[in-house]
Structures are given as structure tokens and as C-alpha cells.
Amino acid sequence: ALLCRGMQASKNKNTDKAEPFYRLSVPKQKTSSEIINEARNVLRTLRTRRPFTPTEDQRKLFGSGSTRAPQNRPPSVFSLHASSFDLAESRPVSGVRLSPLDHVSTLEITLCNTDIKICVSVVSITYIYCVRALLQNIFSLAISDEEKLDSEEPAMMSNLCRSNDNCLAEQRSYTPFNDENRQIICNERISRSEREDFLKGTAGKFLFQLRGESDQIKKAGRSSSWPRSTGWKRRVTGLENETRMNESEEEEIFWHIKILPILHELEKVEDNIENLCLACTKLYQALNEGNMLGKRFKRRSVLLKTLYKLVDIDSDPLCLKLAKIILAMKVDGKNLLSVCKLAFKICRNEKNDYIIQNDRLLDCLLEVLRAEDLQKSNEALLYCMGAIKFMSGNAVLLNEMVNKGAVEMLLQLMKQINNIKENDTYFSNLGHLLVQLTATLRNLADLPPARHQLLCNGAVSELCVALEQRMNAKDVCTYIVRIFSKLSSYNDFCAALADCSRCYILFLALLNKHQKQQDLVIRIIFILGNLTARNNQAREQFFKEKGSVNTLISLFQTYRELDLNAQKWYHERGGEGKKCPKHPSEAEDVLIKLIRVLANLSIHPSVGAALAAAHRVVELLVTVLEYKSVDDSEELVISAATAINNLSYYKVKSSAVQDKKLHIAEILLKLLMSNNMDGVVEAVRVFGNLSQYHEICDFIIQKKIYKFMIALLDAKNQDVCFSACGVLLNLTVDKNKRALLMEEGGIGKLVDCLRDFGPADWQLAGLICKTLWNYSENITSAASYFGEDTDTLLVLLTSLLDEELALDYSLDRDLRDNNKLYWEREFKPVAEKLLDRIQSHHCLLPTVTIAPF
């Protein structure tokens, strides 16, 4: 960071006196690449690690750091039984009770003049299922060979009677009504001859008529899909009128053929868990096959009652299957809450992640978020969202969420929550839900596709609204800040956040409100550091916010005191002979990121000048260098030195840096003499700026620091050589100090640096030439000033001024153009004049040639 870059050119080679290079040369117009390159040399941004977030030991609805009182928040642990569900869910979907009909007609079938009569309500299909079950037994026994049919008539009649008995048993089991007019009336005293007459008579004709269709029924039992769309008809001979099965009738048949046998399997509670899980899998497939998932299935209540009873079996794999089916049946109210709790309980156990991956529970939970009313089902949504949060802790399920559009869905849900006003009765309860939602988004922010979706769906504005509304909810604020902490590390999202002018006010408000909440403070400071590192407008906007600098100073004081107390406690406990902890303490980490914000802010010209005049800011930075060593607190000390370097760039009235320049130089000696090369470079950069003042130049001579600068020219590192050369350049402004450059072989080392780094860094090459120009201002003989390096320097300058030789055209176009620009602006003008000066005072032209570069 050097001010000594300029030159006042001499038009006459020998007669005009040239002034030393101590003014900053500023071209009329800079390209973006120039600004970036110059930032390396003058003002520098700081980078730091993102704050570490430890993983929770256990999956809970609210983390261990939650400030919500346990009595005011829903529990993470609870008991769940069959009694938790509402077994009386049998009302039609519309919620309107149906009135009984005044006239109910019946069909009476008389079988072969016997006393067997079947009376069935035409209106309520529920009461004819026994007839169809009986007929299905007939269908299943029908065969295409007419002779074989005759031989098996006795067996068929026996099956017919047995099925009639089963019908009665099922009717009693599933029909809650006892109206004698609506029950099947069956006379079981049937003689064998009567049975034979039945088969030979009307029923016999019925069988032959449906002979072909019986094959379809058989195939339907084995087929993977139920033929609902075929519009198949069943015509019964012997009835006064022909009837056609409607959709409800098909559903009844499907229920008895496909669903009912599986329910019987599930009722065998003594069976093992594996068989029950397998039965649940078959049940879900069958319901899906028959389009019976959802609310419009007539026997839904019977099905759900059976499933609810199985919840009492303590098995997560089984409960996973049950939860999936119950959710697919679109339950609501108490049952929705209970099944969401069931899903939450399953997902809470990390060991269940594998079985969850192999099922489609995530689809059902996402559908609940999409379809359910936010206010009516807020508690159910809370546990549903909690289950999804647990899933997001698994990498496989996390990727699945992104692919299923979870990001957009969650942002839509957040928007709905944000629309609820603070005086609304649901506002507080929805805060619990927002904790789960933001925690899930925090996990999703790790994935590039999710980051893209967050950016495209306006996540920045919605998160800022939530942050503003929930300022008093520390856990919500912490999760949102963690999201920003992750995303602000990426340029595109950082730019979007910087454009949200409201965010600076919100961050300052949070810092003032939660000043001692380290986990929250450190992330906000980290975000501000990211914003001010990339965006000059963000630097200005944050600085202009009321109380911004005072807030940073207050935080600095608070955490410096905490760090001092921690350091004192450490030494009192006998830490003198022990090594300090490798990682920064919590207080020290906050200080590192605070200093980074100050250093980044100071890059803006007006902001930097104002901070340089802020005595309290400079004092705090100096105290860090006073009580910390680079060996124990490397990142903190180097950050403080960089911030001071940036502020020392500005020569303004009442500059605090200028007032304390000698004290700063003294404490930097400790850093300069350390074994930490990064620390040495930062100290040299500060000396590069401070050496503009005569007092500092005298200090450098007095403390023999100039010898150290000459020695650094051998570092074989461009940045180190650049910084050291800057100090030497400023020393050569003073005529009385120029001769010191010859000590320690300074001229030869400068020439070596020019040869080694010239084509790769024309800024450094120009700086070396300016130093040699200042040094040789009163030259009388080239040999007396440059000694044995004279010829080497002449050949080197001649070669480097040859554009074709000097520029490496193997570089890509952009780099080559920038390289040429710096060659023309930084190196060529001063190198030409230096070459003319040496040649005019050199008696013989060089006869040796050396290979440039």
C-alpha cells in the first residue's frame, strides 16, 4: 500500500531536473481489471472463514439453543396411540347429512320357487354387496365347458350356500343398521333337489349367459389394474328390469375382491411385522390401483379404523407404511395432526432415514404443505414441517427435495406466514412453524440447484420480511442469518442481498438487540464482511445508515473485553507455558470478522477517509496489535494490520493514523521481526504508507529497518518485493538517505527483482525503475552509482522496452491486453527515462548480451 508511484517527466535527457517519485499517478480512465490489480497494491479486502455451525446431537423440534420457553412451544417428544385418532370420521365429504328417502323400492328375486328371497334396496348400494358377493362366487365357478358345468353342479351349490353364510357374517360386521326390511333374508333349509333345480333353472341360465364374462373376472383378480374404464355390463336374466353397474358398484366389487382380503390380513395382529408391512404395501398399491386414495372412497372410514388400530404396534417400519396410507387418504382435523406427529416420530430417528428413502413419505408430506390451510392446520403443519426438516439432514433426501420443487413450495409457505399480521391470534403459533421452515432452507442452501431456485424465487425479500417481523424471536433470526451467511459467500446472491436496501437496517437492529448473542452476532458481521468485500455501493450504503459505525465500535469494545478476560483467565490457570488453542475463541472470532468489515469499508474513498479520522476505530485496532501476538492469534493480528494499512493510505486532516504514526511504527516492529511471513508483509505495507512522513523515515533509519527491507528483496515473492521496494522508494525521496540503498547490495537485488518479476508484474517493474530513478537523481557517473550492475541493467532495460520481447503473447487475450496496458502505463515511461539517464552517463555501451527473462 504505497503512495509513491508518480513521476514528473523530464523532457530533456540531461539538463532538466527530474523530481523524485512521491506522487500518485492516476490515469484519466481505469478499466475494471486495473482497479482489481491496484487493489492488490494499495487497498486490500480481507477474507475469513464462515462461522462454524455444530450439528445437533439429537433431532428435535426446537434445537438446544432455542430461547422459546418449553411451556410455550409444542413438544418434541410425545406418546401416540390408536386413541389419538378420531374413529368417528364417517361423514360424507360435503359435510351434509343425507335425509332418508320416503320411498324405497326393492328387488325381489325368487330362486326356483323356493322360500329363499333376497330383498335389496335399489337406492343404497351398501346393502346389495352380499348379492354381488354371492354372484361373484357363481362367476368364479363358471366354466366354458358346458358338460363340465353339469358335473360340478353339486359342488357349486355347496359353495353358493357357504358364500351366503359369509355374506351374512360380513353384513353384520360392516353394516351398522338393523332394519329388518334392509337385511338379506335367507332360508337355509334348502334341500339338495331344490339346489339342483336352482342350478338348472334361472341361475343356470344366468351362468351360461355370463360364461364369457366370467373369464374377465378371473383375469381382473390377477391383473395389475382394475378395468374401471371398460364400461363392462352385467345383465341378469330373470329380473324384471335390466340394470347396469355404475362406478359405485364397481368400487364395491373391487373392495371385496382386492381390499377386504388385505384388511383381514392386517387384522391378524399376532402376525409378524414383516407380514404386516408387506400387507400395507399391497394395500397402498391396491388403493392406488382402484383410485380409492383421497376422501371420496365410500368405505374410507372402515379402512382408516383398521389402520388406526395398528398404530399401537411399536414398529417404525410399520408406522411408516401406515402414515403413508393415512396421509394419502387426505385425513384432516385431529387425524391429520396425529398422522403428522406419527411421521415426525419416525423421521426423528436418524436410523430410519434408509427406510424413508425407499418409501414415498416425502411426497405425502409435501402435499400436506401444499394443500392444507395454514391457519386451520397450523399445528399439523408444524409437525409435518418438522419431519421434513429432519429429512433435510440426509443428503439423499435433501437432493430429492430439490428435485420435487420443495424450495419453491417452502418459499410460498413463508410468504403466507409473512402475510399474517402481528396482532393476529395465529402469529405466535406460526412462529414455531417458521423455525422449522427456515431450518430446512438452511440445509437446502448447501446445494447449488437450491441456491439457484432461492435466488430466482425471491428468497432475499421474503427472508428479510420474516427477519423484520420476527425480530424478537432469536431462533428464527438465527436460522435466517445462517441462510444469509451461507448464501452471501456466492457472488450472485451477495449482489441480490446488497440490492435489498432494507437488509442493512435489519442487520444493525439485530446487532443492537442481540449484542451478546455471539452465534447471531458473528454471522451478521460475516455477512456484512461479504457485502462490503464485493460491492462499493454496499460499503457506502451501510456506512450511511444511522449509527452503523457506533454499532461496530460498541461490538468491538464488548468482545475485546470478553477476549481480554478470557486471556487473563487462561494465563491465571497456568497457560503461560502451554500453547494457546489452535482455533480462535468465540470473542476473538467476532473481533476478526469485525475488523474485516472495517478494512473492507475503508476501500471506499469517502468512507475510508472518514474511518481514518475516527480516533476510536484506530485506537481499537492498535490495542489488538498491543496485546496480541501473531504466534498466538495469527488471523486477528494480520487482520488488524491490514485494516491499519488501508486507513493509513488516506492523508486527511485530523487523521488518527497520522497522529499515532510513531506508536503504530513501534508496535509494528514486533510483527516485522516475527517468523510469520504474512504478518511481515502486512507490517511492510503499513511502513510503505507511513514512510511518506519524515518522522517515520527517520525511525526506519534509526531502527535499521531499511536493511531488513533490502533483505526482503531476496524473498523471491512478488508481493514481498513490491512492499519492500515501496519503502525503499520513499526513503530515496530524501537525498540524505539515498546512499543507504547501496548497503547490503541493494542495487544488485533491485536489478535481480527486475529480471525475475518484470514481465510478470509491470507494476513491480515500474516501481523498481522509479526507485532507481530517485536514487540516481544527481548522477555524475553510471559506474559510481550502479557499479558492476550497470551493464546488466542497461541490457535488461533495453530488452524489457522491446514490446515484442517483453510481452508474453502466449497468455489469453484478456491477460495479454492487461499486461500490455500496465507495460505501457507503469513501466515504459520511467524505464525509457532511466535508460536514457544511464546511457548518457555511461562511457561505453555494453558489449555483452544476456537473455531477457
XYZ file of N, CA and C in Angstrom, residues 48-53 442 446 482-490 522-523 526 530 589 593 596:
72
model
N -12.196 -14.321 5.330
C -12.173 -15.095 6.580
C -13.074 -16.304 6.429
N -12.968 -17.218 7.350
C -13.772 -18.434 7.317
C -15.206 -18.152 7.725
N -16.125 -18.914 7.142
C -17.522 -18.804 7.558
C -17.672 -19.398 8.950
N -18.487 -18.791 9.808
C -18.664 -19.315 11.171
C -19.098 -20.775 11.157
N -18.550 -21.532 12.063
C -18.843 -22.958 12.149
C -20.154 -23.186 12.889
N -21.001 -24.022 12.308
C -22.281 -24.369 12.940
C -22.245 -25.832 13.339
N -32.083 -23.593 5.484
C -30.648 -23.517 5.790
C -29.921 -24.747 5.251
N -27.155 -25.474 0.964
C -25.867 -26.096 0.650
C -25.794 -26.581 -0.793
N -28.240 -17.569 9.346
C -27.407 -18.683 8.879
C -27.593 -18.907 7.381
N -28.815 -18.746 6.907
C -29.066 -18.870 5.465
C -28.289 -17.802 4.714
N -28.402 -16.556 5.162
C -27.667 -15.463 4.521
C -26.163 -15.675 4.629
N -25.719 -16.210 5.755
C -24.292 -16.453 5.947
C -23.760 -17.412 4.891
N -24.524 -18.447 4.601
C -24.114 -19.401 3.568
C -24.172 -18.784 2.177
N -25.293 -18.147 1.883
C -25.529 -17.687 0.516
C -24.718 -16.454 0.149
N -24.374 -15.614 1.127
C -23.620 -14.394 0.816
C -22.185 -14.691 0.416
N -21.764 -15.943 0.542
C -20.428 -16.325 0.093
C -20.373 -16.470 -1.427
N -21.532 -16.396 -2.081
C -21.605 -16.536 -3.543
C -21.955 -15.187 -4.164
N -21.882 -13.001 15.203
C -20.756 -13.354 14.341
C -21.201 -13.603 12.902
N -22.417 -14.137 12.737
C -22.903 -14.405 11.375
C -23.344 -13.122 10.674
N -20.229 -11.480 9.620
C -19.672 -12.201 8.467
C -20.392 -11.809 7.173
N -18.925 -9.915 3.796
C -19.078 -10.375 2.412
C -19.643 -9.272 1.516
N -13.019 -14.581 17.462
C -13.581 -14.781 16.119
C -14.474 -13.610 15.716
N -13.838 -10.857 12.442
C -14.822 -10.524 11.411
C -15.251 -9.052 11.500
N -12.539 -7.166 9.764
C -12.694 -7.372 8.313
C -13.693 -6.381 7.722
